[in-house]
Coordinates of C-alpha atoms in Angstrom, one line a residue:
X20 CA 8.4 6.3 6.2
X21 CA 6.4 3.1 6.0
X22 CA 3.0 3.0 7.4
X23 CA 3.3 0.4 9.5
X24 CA 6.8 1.8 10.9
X25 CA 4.9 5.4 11.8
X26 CA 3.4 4.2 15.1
X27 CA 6.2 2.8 15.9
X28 CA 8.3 6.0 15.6
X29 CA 6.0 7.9 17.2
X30 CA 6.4 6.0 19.9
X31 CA 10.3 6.0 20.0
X32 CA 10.2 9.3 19.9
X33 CA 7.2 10.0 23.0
X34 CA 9.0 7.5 25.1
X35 CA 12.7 8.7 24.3
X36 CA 11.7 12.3 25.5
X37 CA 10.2 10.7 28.3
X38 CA 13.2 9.4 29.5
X39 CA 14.8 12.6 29.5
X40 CA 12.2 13.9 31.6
X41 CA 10.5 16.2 29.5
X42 CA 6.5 16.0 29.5
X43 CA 5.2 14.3 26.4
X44 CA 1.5 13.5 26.2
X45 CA 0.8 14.2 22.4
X46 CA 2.7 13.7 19.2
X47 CA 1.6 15.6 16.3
X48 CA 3.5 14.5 12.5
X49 CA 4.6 17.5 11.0
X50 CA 6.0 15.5 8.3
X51 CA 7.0 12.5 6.7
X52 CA 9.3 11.5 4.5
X53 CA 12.6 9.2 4.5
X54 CA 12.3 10.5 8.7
X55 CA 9.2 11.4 10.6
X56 CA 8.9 14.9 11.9
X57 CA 7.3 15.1 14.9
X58 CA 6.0 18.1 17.3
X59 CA 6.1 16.7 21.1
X60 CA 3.4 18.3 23.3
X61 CA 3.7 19.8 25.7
X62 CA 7.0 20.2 26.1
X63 CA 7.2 21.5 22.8
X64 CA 10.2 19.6 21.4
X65 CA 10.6 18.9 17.5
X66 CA 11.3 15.0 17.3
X67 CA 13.5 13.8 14.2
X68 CA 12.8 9.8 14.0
X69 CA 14.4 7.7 11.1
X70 CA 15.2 4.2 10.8
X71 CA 18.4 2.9 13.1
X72 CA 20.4 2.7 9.7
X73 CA 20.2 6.5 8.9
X74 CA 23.5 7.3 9.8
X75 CA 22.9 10.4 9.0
X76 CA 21.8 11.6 12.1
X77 CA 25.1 11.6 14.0
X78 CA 26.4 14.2 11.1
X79 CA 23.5 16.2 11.6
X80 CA 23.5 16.9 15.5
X81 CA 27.4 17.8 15.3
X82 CA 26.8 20.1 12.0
X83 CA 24.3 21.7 13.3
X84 CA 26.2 22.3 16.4
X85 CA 29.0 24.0 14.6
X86 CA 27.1 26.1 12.4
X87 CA 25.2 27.9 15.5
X88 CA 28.7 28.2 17.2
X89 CA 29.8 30.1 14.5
X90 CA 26.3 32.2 14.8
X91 CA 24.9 30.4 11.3
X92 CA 21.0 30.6 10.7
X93 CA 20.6 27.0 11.5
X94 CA 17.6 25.6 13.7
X95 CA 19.1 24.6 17.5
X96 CA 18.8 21.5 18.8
X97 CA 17.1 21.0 22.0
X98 CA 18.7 23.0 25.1
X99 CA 16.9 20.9 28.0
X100 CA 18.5 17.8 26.8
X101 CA 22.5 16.1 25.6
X102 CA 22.9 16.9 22.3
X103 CA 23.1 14.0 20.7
X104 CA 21.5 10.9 18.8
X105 CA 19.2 8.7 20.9
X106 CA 18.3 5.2 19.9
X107 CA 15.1 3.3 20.8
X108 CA 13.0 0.3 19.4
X109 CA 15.0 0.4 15.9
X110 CA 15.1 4.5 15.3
X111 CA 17.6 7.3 16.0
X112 CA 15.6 9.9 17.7
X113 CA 17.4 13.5 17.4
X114 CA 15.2 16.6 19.7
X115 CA 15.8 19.9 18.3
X116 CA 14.3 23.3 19.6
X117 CA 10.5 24.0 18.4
X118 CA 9.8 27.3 16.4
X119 CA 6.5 28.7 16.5
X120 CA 6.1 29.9 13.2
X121 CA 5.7 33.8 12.2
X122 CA 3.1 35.8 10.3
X123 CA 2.6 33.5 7.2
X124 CA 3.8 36.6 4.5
X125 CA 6.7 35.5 1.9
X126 CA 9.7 35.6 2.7
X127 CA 11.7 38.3 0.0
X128 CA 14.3 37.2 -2.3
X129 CA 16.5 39.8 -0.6
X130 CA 16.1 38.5 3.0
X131 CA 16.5 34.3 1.5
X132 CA 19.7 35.3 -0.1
X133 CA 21.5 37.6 2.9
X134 CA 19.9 34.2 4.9
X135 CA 21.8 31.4 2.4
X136 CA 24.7 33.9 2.0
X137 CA 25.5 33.9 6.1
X138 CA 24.5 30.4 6.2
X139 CA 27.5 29.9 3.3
X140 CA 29.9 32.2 4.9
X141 CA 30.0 29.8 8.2
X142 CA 30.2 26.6 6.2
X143 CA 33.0 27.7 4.5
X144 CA 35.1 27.6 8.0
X145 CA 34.1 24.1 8.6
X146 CA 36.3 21.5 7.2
X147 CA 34.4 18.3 7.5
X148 CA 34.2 15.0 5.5
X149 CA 30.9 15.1 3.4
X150 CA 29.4 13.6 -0.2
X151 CA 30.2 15.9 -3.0
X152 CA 27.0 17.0 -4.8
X153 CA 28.4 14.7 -8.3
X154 CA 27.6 11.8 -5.9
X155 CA 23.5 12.6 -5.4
X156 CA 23.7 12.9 -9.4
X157 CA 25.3 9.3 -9.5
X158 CA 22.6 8.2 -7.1
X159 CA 20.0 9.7 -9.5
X160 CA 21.9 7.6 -12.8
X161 CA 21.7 4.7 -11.3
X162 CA 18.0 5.0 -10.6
X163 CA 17.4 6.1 -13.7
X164 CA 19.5 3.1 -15.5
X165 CA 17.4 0.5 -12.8
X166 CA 14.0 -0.6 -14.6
X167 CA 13.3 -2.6 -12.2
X168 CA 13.0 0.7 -9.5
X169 CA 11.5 2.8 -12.6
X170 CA 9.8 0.6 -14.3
X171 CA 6.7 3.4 -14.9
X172 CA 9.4 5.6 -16.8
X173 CA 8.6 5.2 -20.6
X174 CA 12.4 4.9 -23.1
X175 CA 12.0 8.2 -24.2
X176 CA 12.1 9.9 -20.8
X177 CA 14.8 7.3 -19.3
X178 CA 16.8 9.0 -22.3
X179 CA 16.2 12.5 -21.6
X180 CA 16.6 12.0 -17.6
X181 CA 20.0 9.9 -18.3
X182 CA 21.5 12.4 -20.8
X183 CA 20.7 15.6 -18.7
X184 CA 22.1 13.8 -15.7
X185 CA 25.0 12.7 -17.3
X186 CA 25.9 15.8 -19.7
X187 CA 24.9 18.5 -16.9
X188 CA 27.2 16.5 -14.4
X189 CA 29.9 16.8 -16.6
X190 CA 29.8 20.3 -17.9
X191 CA 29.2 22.0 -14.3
X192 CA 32.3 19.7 -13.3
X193 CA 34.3 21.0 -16.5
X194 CA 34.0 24.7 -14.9
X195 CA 36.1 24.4 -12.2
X196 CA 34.7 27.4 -10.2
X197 CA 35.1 27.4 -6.2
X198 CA 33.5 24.8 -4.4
X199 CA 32.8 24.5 -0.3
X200 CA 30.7 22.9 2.2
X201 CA 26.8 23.1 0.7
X202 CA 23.2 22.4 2.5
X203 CA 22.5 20.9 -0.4
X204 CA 18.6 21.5 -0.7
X205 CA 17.8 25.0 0.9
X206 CA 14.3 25.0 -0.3
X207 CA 11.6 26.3 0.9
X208 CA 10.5 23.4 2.3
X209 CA 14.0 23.5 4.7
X210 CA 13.7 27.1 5.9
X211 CA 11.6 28.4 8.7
X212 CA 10.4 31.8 9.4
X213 CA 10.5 32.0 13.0
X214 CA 11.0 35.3 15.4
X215 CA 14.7 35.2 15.0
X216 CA 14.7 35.6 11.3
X217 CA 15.2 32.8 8.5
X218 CA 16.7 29.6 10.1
X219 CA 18.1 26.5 8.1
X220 CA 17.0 22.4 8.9
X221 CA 17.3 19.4 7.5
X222 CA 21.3 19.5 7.4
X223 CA 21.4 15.8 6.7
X224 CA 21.8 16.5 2.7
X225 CA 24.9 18.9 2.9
X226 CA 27.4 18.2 0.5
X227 CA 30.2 19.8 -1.4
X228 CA 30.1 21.7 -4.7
X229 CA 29.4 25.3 -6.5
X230 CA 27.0 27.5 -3.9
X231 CA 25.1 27.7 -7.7
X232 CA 24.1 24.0 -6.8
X233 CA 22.2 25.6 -3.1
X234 CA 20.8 28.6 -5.0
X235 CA 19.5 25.9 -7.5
X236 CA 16.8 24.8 -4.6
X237 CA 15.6 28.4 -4.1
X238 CA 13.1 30.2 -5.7
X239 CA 14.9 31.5 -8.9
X240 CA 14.7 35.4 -7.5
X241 CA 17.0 34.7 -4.8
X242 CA 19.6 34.2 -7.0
X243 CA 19.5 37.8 -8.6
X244 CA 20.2 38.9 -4.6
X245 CA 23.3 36.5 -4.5
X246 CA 26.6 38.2 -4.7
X247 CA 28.9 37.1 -7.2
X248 CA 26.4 34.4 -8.7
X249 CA 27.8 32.6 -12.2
X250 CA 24.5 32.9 -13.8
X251 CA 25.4 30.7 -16.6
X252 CA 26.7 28.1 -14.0
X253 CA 23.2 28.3 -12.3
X254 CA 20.9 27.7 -15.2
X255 CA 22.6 24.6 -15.9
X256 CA 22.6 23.6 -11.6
X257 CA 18.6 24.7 -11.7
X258 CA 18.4 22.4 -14.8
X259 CA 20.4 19.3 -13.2
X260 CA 18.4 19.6 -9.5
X261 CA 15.2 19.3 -12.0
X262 CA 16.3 16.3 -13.5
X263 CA 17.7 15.1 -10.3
X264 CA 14.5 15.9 -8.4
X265 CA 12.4 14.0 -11.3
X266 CA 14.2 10.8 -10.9
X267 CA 12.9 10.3 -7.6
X268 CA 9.5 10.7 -8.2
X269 CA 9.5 8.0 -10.7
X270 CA 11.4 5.7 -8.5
X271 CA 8.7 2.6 -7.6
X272 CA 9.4 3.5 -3.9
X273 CA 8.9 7.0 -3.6
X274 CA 6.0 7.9 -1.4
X275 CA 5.7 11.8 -1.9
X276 CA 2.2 12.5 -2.1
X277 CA 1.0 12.7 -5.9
X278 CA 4.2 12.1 -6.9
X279 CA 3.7 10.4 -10.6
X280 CA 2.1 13.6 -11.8
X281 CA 5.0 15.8 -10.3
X282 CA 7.1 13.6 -12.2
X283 CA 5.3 13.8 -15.9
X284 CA 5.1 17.4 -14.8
X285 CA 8.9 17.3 -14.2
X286 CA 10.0 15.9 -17.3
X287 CA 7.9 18.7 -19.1
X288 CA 9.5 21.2 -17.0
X289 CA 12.8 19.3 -18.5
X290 CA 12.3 19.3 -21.9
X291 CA 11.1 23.3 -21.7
X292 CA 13.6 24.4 -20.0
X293 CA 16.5 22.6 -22.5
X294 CA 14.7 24.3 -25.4
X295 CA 15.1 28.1 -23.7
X296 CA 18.1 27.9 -23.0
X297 CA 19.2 26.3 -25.9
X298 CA 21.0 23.6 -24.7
X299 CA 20.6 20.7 -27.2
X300 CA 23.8 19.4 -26.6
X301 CA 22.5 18.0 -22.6
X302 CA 19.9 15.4 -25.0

């Protein structure tokens, strides 16, 4: 988020949980990305703040709802207050439940797949409209054909990004395996280790596509615990989220911390990873 739109945020989101008569004296950013994460004390509420045009937000709360109907590992929104997406000052504002996190230990491969697998099992009983993952890749080859928003990104690179992107797209589509409901970026980053086990957020980039394109995200020993994984179908996912996750670093916009250096380092990760596997036909 913009720096001059944090305080702002913060404040739509202190003020919204106000209203719903929960005690906020403190807001303490948890993170920030394209939505501010926020931990309200001391009612100990986790505040989700994006601009009023994220749209998202509405998918989100009624996903996530679903998912821990059907007894998914998914965080829960807030119980003290409606469900739903509050608007204030030029934000949605969405109050989820707060999970003090566990002993700090790593989670096993084992426990991250039986997680993703449950997590997969209930999304497959959903029916609901949402992107398929082929779109995100579009998103990415337009960036990388837009100089003007990658200016920074010398011809060579543009070539390699724009020929994994469009080669991987097309050979992953050409496979016509099963495809369902996604989360569509279970890393890490988007899974907490709380008293109640592994739990899933950040449900606003859930798509459709091969659950090779999820297992992409993970750490690559999670998909050895998988059942039933197309191995050959994930090298080339893991390859494509790479090149997908480079293009935004090199975006003019992007405001991930060092983010220039993840993306030279990105492009190198590219380039050795097309060599093992031997896949000269994706430049």
């Amino acid at each position: 988020m913009q720096a001059s739109e944090v305080s702002r945020a913060v404040a739509a989101a202190m003020s919204t949980a106000s209203s719903l008569d929960l005690t906020v004296d403190d807001a303490i950013v948890l993170h920030d990305s394209n939505r501010l994460t926020l931990r309200l004390l001391p009612c100990d509420v986790l505040a989700q703040v994006a601009p009023v045009a994220h749209q998202v937000a509405q998918f989100e709360v009624e996903l996530a709802q679903r998912l821990a109907e059907s007894g998914c590992p998914v965080a829960a929104l807030e119980p003290r207050v409606e469900p739903r997406v509050y608007e204030r000052d030029g934000f949605v504002v969405t109050l989820w439940t707060y999970y003090e996190p566990v002993s700090r230990r790593e989670v096993s491969p084992a426990d991250y797949a039986k997680a993703l697998e449950r997590l997969h099992a209930g999304m497959r009983k959903l029916d609901v409209p949402t992107p398929h993952f082929t779109d995100r890749v579009e998103q990415a080859q337009r960036l990388v054909a837009d100089r003007d928003h990658t200016p920074a990104l010398a011809d060579a690179d543009r070539e390699l990004l724009g020929d994994t992107l469009r080669s991987l797209r097309r050979a992953i589509g050409e496979r016509g395996g099963a495809e369902q409901l996604l989360h569509g970026e279970p890393h890490p980053g988007n899974v907490l280790t709380t008293k109640d086990g592994l739990l899933f957020v950040d449900l606003e980039t859930c798509c459709r596509g091969p659950v090779e394109f999820d297992l992409a995200h993970a750490p690559d020993e999670v998909g050895d615990h998988y059942p039933g994984v197309d191995q050959d179908l994930l090298r080339e996912c893991r390859i494509l989220t790479l090149a997908m996750v480079t293009t935004w670093r090199w975006d003019r916009g992007d405001q991930l911390p060092d983010g220039r250096r993840l993306g030279t380092e990105g492009l190198g990760r590219i380039r050795a990873a097309l060599d093992h596997q031997g896949l000269d036909s994706y430049r």
